[in-house]
mmCIF file of C-alpha atoms and ligand atoms in Angstrom:
data_model
loop_
_atom_site.group_PDB
_atom_site.id
_atom_site.type_symbol
_atom_site.label_atom_id
_atom_site.label_comp_id
_atom_site.label_asym_id
_atom_site.label_seq_id
_atom_site.Cartn_x
_atom_site.Cartn_y
_atom_site.Cartn_z
ATOM 1 C CA MET A 2 198.376 27.044 269.309
ATOM 2 C CA ILE A 3 201.625 25.705 270.693
ATOM 3 C CA VAL A 4 204.973 26.012 268.986
ATOM 4 C CA LYS A 5 207.681 23.643 270.110
ATOM 5 C CA VAL A 6 211.172 24.802 269.312
ATOM 6 C CA LYS A 7 214.120 22.454 268.647
ATOM 7 C CA ARG A 8 216.578 22.023 271.507
ATOM 8 C CA THR A 9 219.418 22.951 269.244
ATOM 9 C CA ALA A 10 217.657 26.068 267.953
ATOM 10 C CA ASP A 11 219.671 29.129 267.178
ATOM 11 C CA GLU A 12 218.670 32.093 269.404
ATOM 12 C CA LEU A 13 218.506 34.484 266.487
ATOM 13 C CA GLU A 14 216.132 32.182 264.614
ATOM 14 C CA VAL A 15 213.899 31.903 267.677
ATOM 15 C CA LYS A 16 213.855 35.679 267.985
ATOM 16 C CA GLN A 17 212.785 35.983 264.345
ATOM 17 C CA LEU A 18 210.025 33.431 264.896
ATOM 18 C CA LEU A 19 208.693 35.278 267.947
ATOM 19 C CA GLU A 20 208.814 38.628 266.152
ATOM 20 C CA HIS A 21 206.906 37.088 263.263
ATOM 21 C CA LEU A 22 204.188 35.791 265.606
ATOM 22 C CA GLU A 23 203.954 39.105 267.417
ATOM 23 C CA SER A 24 203.634 40.929 264.108
ATOM 24 C CA LYS A 25 200.525 38.808 263.473
ATOM 25 C CA GLY A 26 199.028 40.207 266.678
ATOM 26 C CA PHE A 27 199.513 37.062 268.780
ATOM 27 C CA GLU A 28 200.511 37.005 272.412
ATOM 28 C CA ILE A 29 203.333 34.663 273.383
ATOM 29 C CA HIS A 30 203.634 32.627 276.597
ATOM 30 C CA THR A 31 206.887 30.935 277.284
ATOM 31 C CA SER A 32 207.197 27.553 278.970
ATOM 32 C CA PHE A 33 210.668 26.066 279.466
ATOM 33 C CA GLY A 34 211.563 22.696 280.870
ATOM 34 C CA ASP A 35 214.893 20.883 281.094
ATOM 35 C CA SER A 36 214.379 19.175 277.800
ATOM 36 C CA TYR A 37 211.910 21.338 275.949
ATOM 37 C CA ARG A 38 211.065 24.860 274.982
ATOM 38 C CA VAL A 39 207.468 25.617 274.184
ATOM 39 C CA TYR A 40 205.695 28.829 273.210
ATOM 40 C CA GLY A 41 201.977 29.228 273.756
ATOM 41 C CA VAL A 42 200.549 31.471 271.065
ATOM 42 C CA VAL A 43 197.262 33.094 271.997
ATOM 43 C CA GLY A 44 194.987 35.116 269.758
ATOM 44 C CA ASP A 45 192.726 34.544 266.805
ATOM 45 C CA THR A 46 194.707 31.657 265.348
ATOM 46 C CA ALA A 47 191.702 30.006 263.657
ATOM 47 C CA SER A 48 192.437 31.435 260.220
ATOM 48 C CA PHE A 49 196.216 31.209 260.600
ATOM 49 C CA ASP A 50 197.962 28.585 258.493
ATOM 50 C CA ILE A 51 200.053 26.786 261.071
ATOM 51 C CA ARG A 52 202.083 24.962 258.419
ATOM 52 C CA SER A 53 203.663 28.284 257.433
ATOM 53 C CA LEU A 54 205.639 28.214 260.681
ATOM 54 C CA TYR A 55 207.626 25.186 259.557
ATOM 55 C CA ALA A 56 209.468 27.614 257.271
ATOM 56 C CA PHE A 57 211.356 28.656 260.411
ATOM 57 C CA PRO A 58 214.202 26.125 260.853
ATOM 58 C CA CYS A 59 213.987 26.308 264.661
ATOM 59 C CA VAL A 60 210.389 24.974 264.743
ATOM 60 C CA GLU A 61 210.045 21.329 265.765
ATOM 61 C CA ASN A 62 206.271 21.158 265.695
ATOM 62 C CA VAL A 63 203.092 23.214 265.906
ATOM 63 C CA ILE A 64 199.805 22.079 267.421
ATOM 64 C CA ARG A 65 196.476 23.785 267.720
ATOM 65 C CA ILE A 66 194.756 23.879 271.107
ATOM 66 C CA GLN A 67 191.306 22.442 270.518
ATOM 67 C CA GLU A 68 189.838 23.626 273.804
ATOM 68 C CA PRO A 69 188.288 27.113 273.814
ATOM 69 C CA PHE A 70 190.310 28.027 276.921
ATOM 70 C CA LYS A 71 193.871 28.915 276.062
ATOM 71 C CA LYS A 72 195.722 30.798 278.818
ATOM 72 C CA VAL A 73 194.110 28.601 281.418
ATOM 73 C CA ASN A 74 195.123 25.489 279.473
ATOM 74 C CA ARG A 75 197.738 23.087 280.822
ATOM 75 C CA LYS A 76 198.941 22.653 277.235
ATOM 76 C CA ILE A 77 200.216 26.241 277.270
ATOM 77 C CA LYS A 78 201.871 25.945 280.673
ATOM 78 C CA SER A 79 202.750 22.481 281.854
ATOM 79 C CA GLU A 80 203.847 23.385 285.366
ATOM 80 C CA ASP A 81 201.378 24.225 288.168
ATOM 81 C CA THR A 82 200.647 27.894 288.752
ATOM 82 C CA ILE A 83 201.588 28.898 292.267
ATOM 83 C CA ILE A 84 199.965 32.089 293.536
ATOM 84 C CA ASP A 85 201.783 33.967 296.241
ATOM 85 C CA VAL A 86 199.497 35.794 298.644
ATOM 86 C CA LYS A 87 201.705 37.715 301.057
ATOM 87 C CA GLY A 88 204.116 34.788 301.252
ATOM 88 C CA ILE A 89 201.434 32.069 301.366
ATOM 89 C CA LYS A 90 201.745 29.852 298.335
ATOM 90 C CA ILE A 91 198.577 28.505 296.736
ATOM 91 C CA GLY A 92 199.203 25.704 294.245
ATOM 92 C CA GLY A 93 202.027 23.225 293.737
ATOM 93 C CA ASN A 94 202.557 20.946 296.665
ATOM 94 C CA ASN A 95 200.726 23.011 299.259
ATOM 95 C CA VAL A 96 197.355 22.701 300.953
ATOM 96 C CA VAL A 97 196.197 26.123 302.103
ATOM 97 C CA VAL A 98 193.314 26.420 304.541
ATOM 98 C CA MET A 99 191.131 29.532 304.443
ATOM 99 C CA ALA A 100 188.599 29.813 307.256
ATOM 100 C CA GLY A 101 186.252 32.283 308.878
ATOM 101 C CA PRO A 102 182.599 33.229 309.130
ATOM 102 C CA CYS A 103 180.152 33.303 306.246
ATOM 103 C CA SER A 104 179.351 36.947 307.054
ATOM 104 C CA VAL A 105 181.282 39.611 308.874
ATOM 105 C CA GLU A 106 178.955 40.547 311.745
ATOM 106 C CA SER A 107 181.111 42.691 314.050
ATOM 107 C CA LEU A 108 184.728 43.397 314.919
ATOM 108 C CA GLU A 109 184.492 41.188 318.017
ATOM 109 C CA GLN A 110 182.992 38.267 316.069
ATOM 110 C CA VAL A 111 185.728 38.299 313.413
ATOM 111 C CA ASP A 112 188.390 38.747 316.102
ATOM 112 C CA ILE A 113 187.225 35.699 318.090
ATOM 113 C CA ILE A 114 186.951 33.475 315.014
ATOM 114 C CA ALA A 115 190.247 34.613 313.443
ATOM 115 C CA ASN A 116 192.087 34.005 316.705
ATOM 116 C CA GLU A 117 190.702 30.466 316.893
ATOM 117 C CA VAL A 118 191.247 29.418 313.285
ATOM 118 C CA LYS A 119 194.717 30.923 313.117
ATOM 119 C CA SER A 120 195.818 29.008 316.205
ATOM 120 C CA MET A 121 194.535 25.806 314.567
ATOM 121 C CA GLY A 122 196.474 26.229 311.346
ATOM 122 C CA ALA A 123 194.304 28.263 308.957
ATOM 123 C CA THR A 124 196.474 30.814 307.183
ATOM 124 C CA ILE A 125 193.914 32.911 305.265
ATOM 125 C CA LEU A 126 190.854 34.577 306.805
ATOM 126 C CA ARG A 127 187.535 34.490 304.972
ATOM 127 C CA GLY A 128 184.453 36.632 305.587
ATOM 128 C CA GLY A 129 181.650 38.067 303.496
ATOM 129 C CA ALA A 130 180.986 41.806 303.644
ATOM 130 C CA PHE A 131 178.719 41.910 300.581
ATOM 131 C CA LYS A 132 176.370 38.938 300.684
ATOM 132 C CA PRO A 133 174.499 37.494 297.688
ATOM 133 C CA ARG A 134 171.292 36.409 299.443
ATOM 134 C CA THR A 135 168.381 34.646 297.814
ATOM 135 C CA SER A 136 165.943 36.845 299.744
ATOM 136 C CA PRO A 137 166.142 40.637 299.661
ATOM 137 C CA TYR A 138 164.931 40.574 303.283
ATOM 138 C CA ALA A 139 167.911 38.513 304.493
ATOM 139 C CA PHE A 140 171.061 40.123 305.945
ATOM 140 C CA GLN A 141 172.914 41.738 303.046
ATOM 141 C CA GLY A 142 176.300 42.197 304.731
ATOM 142 C CA MET A 143 178.075 45.082 306.446
ATOM 143 C CA GLY A 144 179.501 46.458 303.194
ATOM 144 C CA ILE A 145 182.687 48.533 303.261
ATOM 145 C CA GLU A 146 182.704 48.549 307.054
ATOM 146 C CA GLY A 147 182.870 44.754 306.907
ATOM 147 C CA LEU A 148 185.923 44.923 304.646
ATOM 148 C CA GLN A 149 187.591 47.330 307.083
ATOM 149 C CA ILE A 150 186.924 44.927 309.954
ATOM 150 C CA LEU A 151 188.403 42.034 308.009
ATOM 151 C CA ARG A 152 191.482 44.117 307.153
ATOM 152 C CA GLU A 153 192.003 45.152 310.759
ATOM 153 C CA ILE A 154 191.676 41.617 312.104
ATOM 154 C CA GLY A 155 193.651 40.133 309.212
ATOM 155 C CA ASP A 156 196.514 42.472 310.064
ATOM 156 C CA LYS A 157 196.187 41.703 313.771
ATOM 157 C CA TYR A 158 196.686 37.976 313.177
ATOM 158 C CA ASN A 159 198.910 38.345 310.136
ATOM 159 C CA MET A 160 196.397 36.592 307.877
ATOM 160 C CA PRO A 161 195.653 37.622 304.290
ATOM 161 C CA ILE A 162 191.902 38.049 303.736
ATOM 162 C CA VAL A 163 189.472 36.802 301.110
ATOM 163 C CA SER A 164 186.060 38.367 300.570
ATOM 164 C CA GLU A 165 183.360 38.342 297.904
ATOM 165 C CA LEU A 166 182.946 41.204 295.441
ATOM 166 C CA MET A 167 179.515 41.416 293.840
ATOM 167 C CA ASP A 168 179.783 44.354 291.464
ATOM 168 C CA THR A 169 182.232 46.588 289.654
ATOM 169 C CA GLU A 170 181.214 49.581 291.778
ATOM 170 C CA HIS A 171 183.243 48.319 294.749
ATOM 171 C CA ILE A 172 186.421 47.235 292.976
ATOM 172 C CA ASP A 173 188.517 50.118 294.329
ATOM 173 C CA ALA A 174 187.551 49.320 297.914
ATOM 174 C CA PHE A 175 188.414 45.652 297.394
ATOM 175 C CA VAL A 176 191.794 46.491 295.881
ATOM 176 C CA LYS A 177 192.436 48.663 298.926
ATOM 177 C CA TYR A 178 191.350 46.245 301.669
ATOM 178 C CA VAL A 179 191.360 42.675 300.353
ATOM 179 C CA ASP A 180 194.171 40.235 299.447
ATOM 180 C CA ILE A 181 192.058 37.782 297.434
ATOM 181 C CA ILE A 182 188.845 38.827 295.677
ATOM 182 C CA GLN A 183 186.188 36.130 295.664
ATOM 183 C CA VAL A 184 183.788 35.867 292.732
ATOM 184 C CA GLY A 185 180.748 34.009 294.035
ATOM 185 C CA ALA A 186 178.932 31.158 292.335
ATOM 186 C CA ARG A 187 176.121 33.496 291.291
ATOM 187 C CA ASN A 188 178.549 35.822 289.536
ATOM 188 C CA MET A 189 180.728 33.294 287.746
ATOM 189 C CA GLN A 190 179.379 34.447 284.403
ATOM 190 C CA ASN A 191 179.115 38.140 285.184
ATOM 191 C CA PHE A 192 181.370 38.933 282.263
ATOM 192 C CA ALA A 193 181.443 42.686 282.883
ATOM 193 C CA LEU A 194 182.808 41.957 286.365
ATOM 194 C CA LEU A 195 185.301 39.355 285.098
ATOM 195 C CA LYS A 196 186.644 41.784 282.504
ATOM 196 C CA GLU A 197 187.301 44.401 285.169
ATOM 197 C CA LEU A 198 189.023 41.830 287.387
ATOM 198 C CA GLY A 199 191.264 40.983 284.457
ATOM 199 C CA LYS A 200 192.751 44.463 284.729
ATOM 200 C CA LEU A 201 193.923 43.908 288.309
ATOM 201 C CA SER A 202 196.805 41.925 289.742
ATOM 202 C CA THR A 203 194.937 40.998 292.953
ATOM 203 C CA PRO A 204 194.406 37.206 293.089
ATOM 204 C CA ILE A 205 190.853 36.105 292.260
ATOM 205 C CA LEU A 206 189.094 33.134 293.863
ATOM 206 C CA LEU A 207 186.665 32.140 291.128
ATOM 207 C CA LYS A 208 183.853 29.940 292.386
ATOM 208 C CA ARG A 209 182.121 27.554 290.028
ATOM 209 C CA GLY A 210 178.510 28.482 289.351
ATOM 210 C CA PHE A 211 176.106 25.877 290.699
ATOM 211 C CA SER A 212 174.755 25.081 287.236
ATOM 212 C CA ASN A 213 177.908 25.556 285.222
ATOM 213 C CA THR A 214 180.020 23.026 283.412
ATOM 214 C CA ILE A 215 183.745 22.751 284.014
ATOM 215 C CA GLU A 216 184.367 24.220 280.586
ATOM 216 C CA GLU A 217 182.178 27.262 281.311
ATOM 217 C CA TRP A 218 184.046 27.723 284.595
ATOM 218 C CA LEU A 219 187.414 27.560 282.832
ATOM 219 C CA MET A 220 186.148 30.042 280.243
ATOM 220 C CA SER A 221 185.312 32.460 283.049
ATOM 221 C CA ALA A 222 188.882 32.053 284.300
ATOM 222 C CA GLU A 223 189.976 32.716 280.716
ATOM 223 C CA TYR A 224 188.099 36.053 280.802
ATOM 224 C CA ILE A 225 190.176 37.136 283.805
ATOM 225 C CA MET A 226 193.454 35.836 282.423
ATOM 226 C CA SER A 227 192.893 37.215 278.935
ATOM 227 C CA GLY A 228 192.544 40.643 280.532
ATOM 228 C CA GLY A 229 196.014 40.266 282.017
ATOM 229 C CA ASN A 230 195.428 38.941 285.535
ATOM 230 C CA ASP A 231 197.143 35.554 285.785
ATOM 231 C CA ASN A 232 196.356 35.094 289.479
ATOM 232 C CA VAL A 233 193.260 32.950 289.311
ATOM 233 C CA ILE A 234 192.355 30.311 291.898
ATOM 234 C CA LEU A 235 189.472 28.014 290.961
ATOM 235 C CA CYS A 236 187.003 27.062 293.692
ATOM 236 C CA GLU A 237 184.565 24.161 293.486
ATOM 237 C CA ARG A 238 181.665 24.696 295.912
ATOM 238 C CA GLY A 239 179.169 22.089 294.846
ATOM 239 C CA ILE A 240 176.693 21.999 291.998
ATOM 240 C CA ARG A 241 172.937 21.705 291.987
ATOM 241 C CA THR A 242 171.636 18.175 291.428
ATOM 242 C CA PHE A 243 168.422 16.282 292.245
ATOM 243 C CA GLU A 244 169.775 15.364 295.705
ATOM 244 C CA PRO A 245 168.029 17.221 298.546
ATOM 245 C CA TYR A 246 170.000 15.743 301.491
ATOM 246 C CA THR A 247 172.837 18.116 300.724
ATOM 247 C CA ARG A 248 172.615 21.817 299.796
ATOM 248 C CA ASN A 249 174.692 21.049 296.698
ATOM 249 C CA THR A 250 176.613 18.037 295.425
ATOM 250 C CA LEU A 251 180.358 18.388 295.800
ATOM 251 C CA ASP A 252 181.809 17.546 292.407
ATOM 252 C CA ILE A 253 185.052 16.016 293.604
ATOM 253 C CA SER A 254 185.916 14.915 290.087
ATOM 254 C CA THR A 255 186.699 18.555 289.312
ATOM 255 C CA ILE A 256 189.990 18.138 291.143
ATOM 256 C CA PRO A 257 191.652 15.580 288.851
ATOM 257 C CA LEU A 258 189.843 16.932 285.802
ATOM 258 C CA VAL A 259 190.794 20.557 286.296
ATOM 259 C CA LYS A 260 194.341 19.539 287.205
ATOM 260 C CA LYS A 261 194.560 17.763 283.871
ATOM 261 C CA LEU A 262 192.955 20.549 281.845
ATOM 262 C CA SER A 263 194.533 23.530 283.570
ATOM 263 C CA HIS A 264 197.613 24.677 285.478
ATOM 264 C CA LEU A 265 195.546 26.793 287.910
ATOM 265 C CA PRO A 266 195.154 25.847 291.592
ATOM 266 C CA VAL A 267 191.875 24.284 292.761
ATOM 267 C CA VAL A 268 190.408 25.021 296.173
ATOM 268 C CA ILE A 269 187.393 23.195 297.583
ATOM 269 C CA ASP A 270 184.594 24.808 299.580
ATOM 270 C CA PRO A 271 183.004 21.908 301.481
ATOM 271 C CA SER A 272 180.739 24.219 303.517
ATOM 272 C CA HIS A 273 178.559 25.496 300.674
ATOM 273 C CA ALA A 274 178.649 22.067 299.050
ATOM 274 C CA ALA A 275 177.339 20.285 302.138
ATOM 275 C CA GLY A 276 175.081 22.895 303.701
ATOM 276 C CA LYS A 277 175.478 20.924 306.946
ATOM 277 C CA TRP A 278 178.381 21.200 309.345
ATOM 278 C CA ASP A 279 178.592 17.477 310.080
ATOM 279 C CA LEU A 280 179.504 16.657 306.468
ATOM 280 C CA VAL A 281 182.254 19.246 306.203
ATOM 281 C CA GLU A 282 185.052 17.155 307.713
ATOM 282 C CA SER A 283 184.591 14.167 305.384
ATOM 283 C CA LEU A 284 184.369 16.358 302.306
ATOM 284 C CA SER A 285 187.487 18.257 303.372
ATOM 285 C CA LEU A 286 189.543 15.115 303.913
ATOM 286 C CA ALA A 287 188.356 13.604 300.636
ATOM 287 C CA SER A 288 189.308 16.822 298.834
ATOM 288 C CA ILE A 289 192.830 16.835 300.228
ATOM 289 C CA ALA A 290 193.259 13.156 299.423
ATOM 290 C CA GLY A 291 192.030 13.905 295.904
ATOM 291 C CA GLY A 292 194.681 16.549 295.310
ATOM 292 C CA ALA A 293 192.996 19.864 296.183
ATOM 293 C CA ASP A 294 195.328 22.829 296.656
ATOM 294 C CA GLY A 295 193.293 24.201 299.516
ATOM 295 C CA LEU A 296 190.036 24.456 301.399
ATOM 296 C CA ILE A 297 187.776 27.368 302.256
ATOM 297 C CA ILE A 298 185.688 26.560 305.322
ATOM 298 C CA GLU A 299 183.031 28.458 307.249
ATOM 299 C CA VAL A 300 183.676 28.618 310.992
ATOM 300 C CA HIS A 301 181.587 30.416 313.623
ATOM 301 C CA HIS A 302 181.990 30.422 317.409
ATOM 302 C CA GLU A 303 178.198 30.678 317.818
ATOM 303 C CA PRO A 304 176.723 29.132 314.661
ATOM 304 C CA GLU A 305 173.217 29.110 316.101
ATOM 305 C CA LYS A 306 173.374 32.922 316.178
ATOM 306 C CA ALA A 307 175.142 33.390 312.829
ATOM 307 C CA PHE A 308 173.611 35.986 310.492
ATOM 308 C CA SER A 309 174.050 33.553 307.574
ATOM 309 C CA ASP A 310 174.950 29.903 306.917
ATOM 310 C CA GLY A 311 175.009 28.866 310.598
ATOM 311 C CA ALA A 312 173.872 25.340 309.717
ATOM 312 C CA GLN A 313 177.020 24.660 307.717
ATOM 313 C CA SER A 314 179.482 26.506 309.970
ATOM 314 C CA LEU A 315 181.877 24.521 312.121
ATOM 315 C CA LYS A 316 182.496 25.431 315.733
ATOM 316 C CA PRO A 317 186.192 26.034 316.456
ATOM 317 C CA LYS A 318 186.466 22.729 318.350
ATOM 318 C CA LYS A 319 185.250 20.787 315.300
ATOM 319 C CA PHE A 320 187.487 22.819 313.037
ATOM 320 C CA LYS A 321 190.445 21.837 315.198
ATOM 321 C CA GLU A 322 189.576 18.145 314.874
ATOM 322 C CA LEU A 323 189.298 18.573 311.127
ATOM 323 C CA MET A 324 192.698 20.282 310.937
ATOM 324 C CA LEU A 325 194.410 17.467 312.834
ATOM 325 C CA LYS A 326 193.017 14.882 310.423
ATOM 326 C CA ALA A 327 193.700 17.130 307.435
ATOM 327 C CA GLU A 328 197.371 17.260 308.378
ATOM 328 C CA ALA A 329 197.560 13.468 308.465
ATOM 329 C CA VAL A 330 195.820 13.135 305.085
ATOM 330 C CA ALA A 331 197.988 15.827 303.497
ATOM 331 C CA LYS A 332 201.078 14.052 304.762
ATOM 332 C CA ALA A 333 199.826 10.725 303.418
ATOM 333 C CA VAL A 334 199.500 12.179 299.917
ATOM 334 C CA GLY A 335 202.828 13.996 300.082
ATOM 335 C CA LYS A 336 201.514 17.542 300.482
ATOM 336 C CA ASN A 337 202.506 20.370 302.807
ATOM 337 C CA ILE A 338 199.762 21.861 304.945
HETATM 338 C C1 PEP B 427 180.091 32.443 300.452
HETATM 339 O O1 PEP B 427 181.285 32.141 300.290
HETATM 340 O O2 PEP B 427 179.630 32.797 301.555
HETATM 341 C C2 PEP B 427 179.158 32.293 299.310
HETATM 342 C C3 PEP B 427 178.041 32.987 299.234
HETATM 343 O O3 PEP B 427 179.581 31.379 298.409
HETATM 344 P P1 PEP B 427 178.925 30.836 297.037
HETATM 345 O O4 PEP B 427 179.095 31.929 296.039
HETATM 346 O O5 PEP B 427 179.750 29.625 296.746
HETATM 347 O O6 PEP B 427 177.487 30.498 297.308
HETATM 348 MN MN1 MN B 428 178.203 31.302 303.222
#
């Protein structure tokens, strides 16, 4: 529920109100603006009689949050969440571009690609070391060695790194090597994993599952935030529909919808949505125009030889063209890229 306090409220009265709420076992989130002061009250408020709070003279009004997601909810925090990853700000008025190969294949491969994408304006390096593959016979990733490669190259080019974690067993290694932990589409509802990630402070890039509703996705973010980790970045990567021309269907409506429902940043992955490199530019530009806070794009210098997702990986030259257009679109919609 949300408790709005009168502008003229006496500090002592507010303190008594907050102590009262805490004594009921609720957690309080503060949100101040120039003309308002609002407290988000999270916990099992269902059986709590909200009218009782009007006994406190400082209370202007109390509303229940109908949605099942609370900490994620824009009603609790009206301003955009901005996540700082080693000085790079995700959210607010920024468009952050993350780029790199689908899979880490070797030190040389990541070095070549990082050098290219960095020079073209990407600020965060992506790469998968643990790969969720449909076939057990497909390349499964380089594992910890892959994370070490990403770290080394990330440091070389001064780029934070994002990589996918598949199970709780490797959390310590990810905390050690990685700046943003990616939860893949297939793990969006791995609640045991989400609960563990809630105990960290490392930012989490939470992909939407390909058959999950927006509400289910926000509830997964709620799992992480309710555990205490407020650094959640939502990532739309396409959902499964009846359309076979694309690998998935990019649900671009998530951008305005999630922005309305939540204060968390939204990043778009056009590569996994499209499944084809020649669609990636259009989807990227549309996403920026639609208000996305960032993009995560697969780039490979030799896509025909890529160990995974070569068909959807851009060559550096194409990535450069995309970046030039992306800058123009970002500027047109008043965003910094
Ligand atoms: C990836 O980023 O390479 C990946 C496997 O993503 P997703 O979970 O969206 O399929
Ligand atoms: Mn991939």
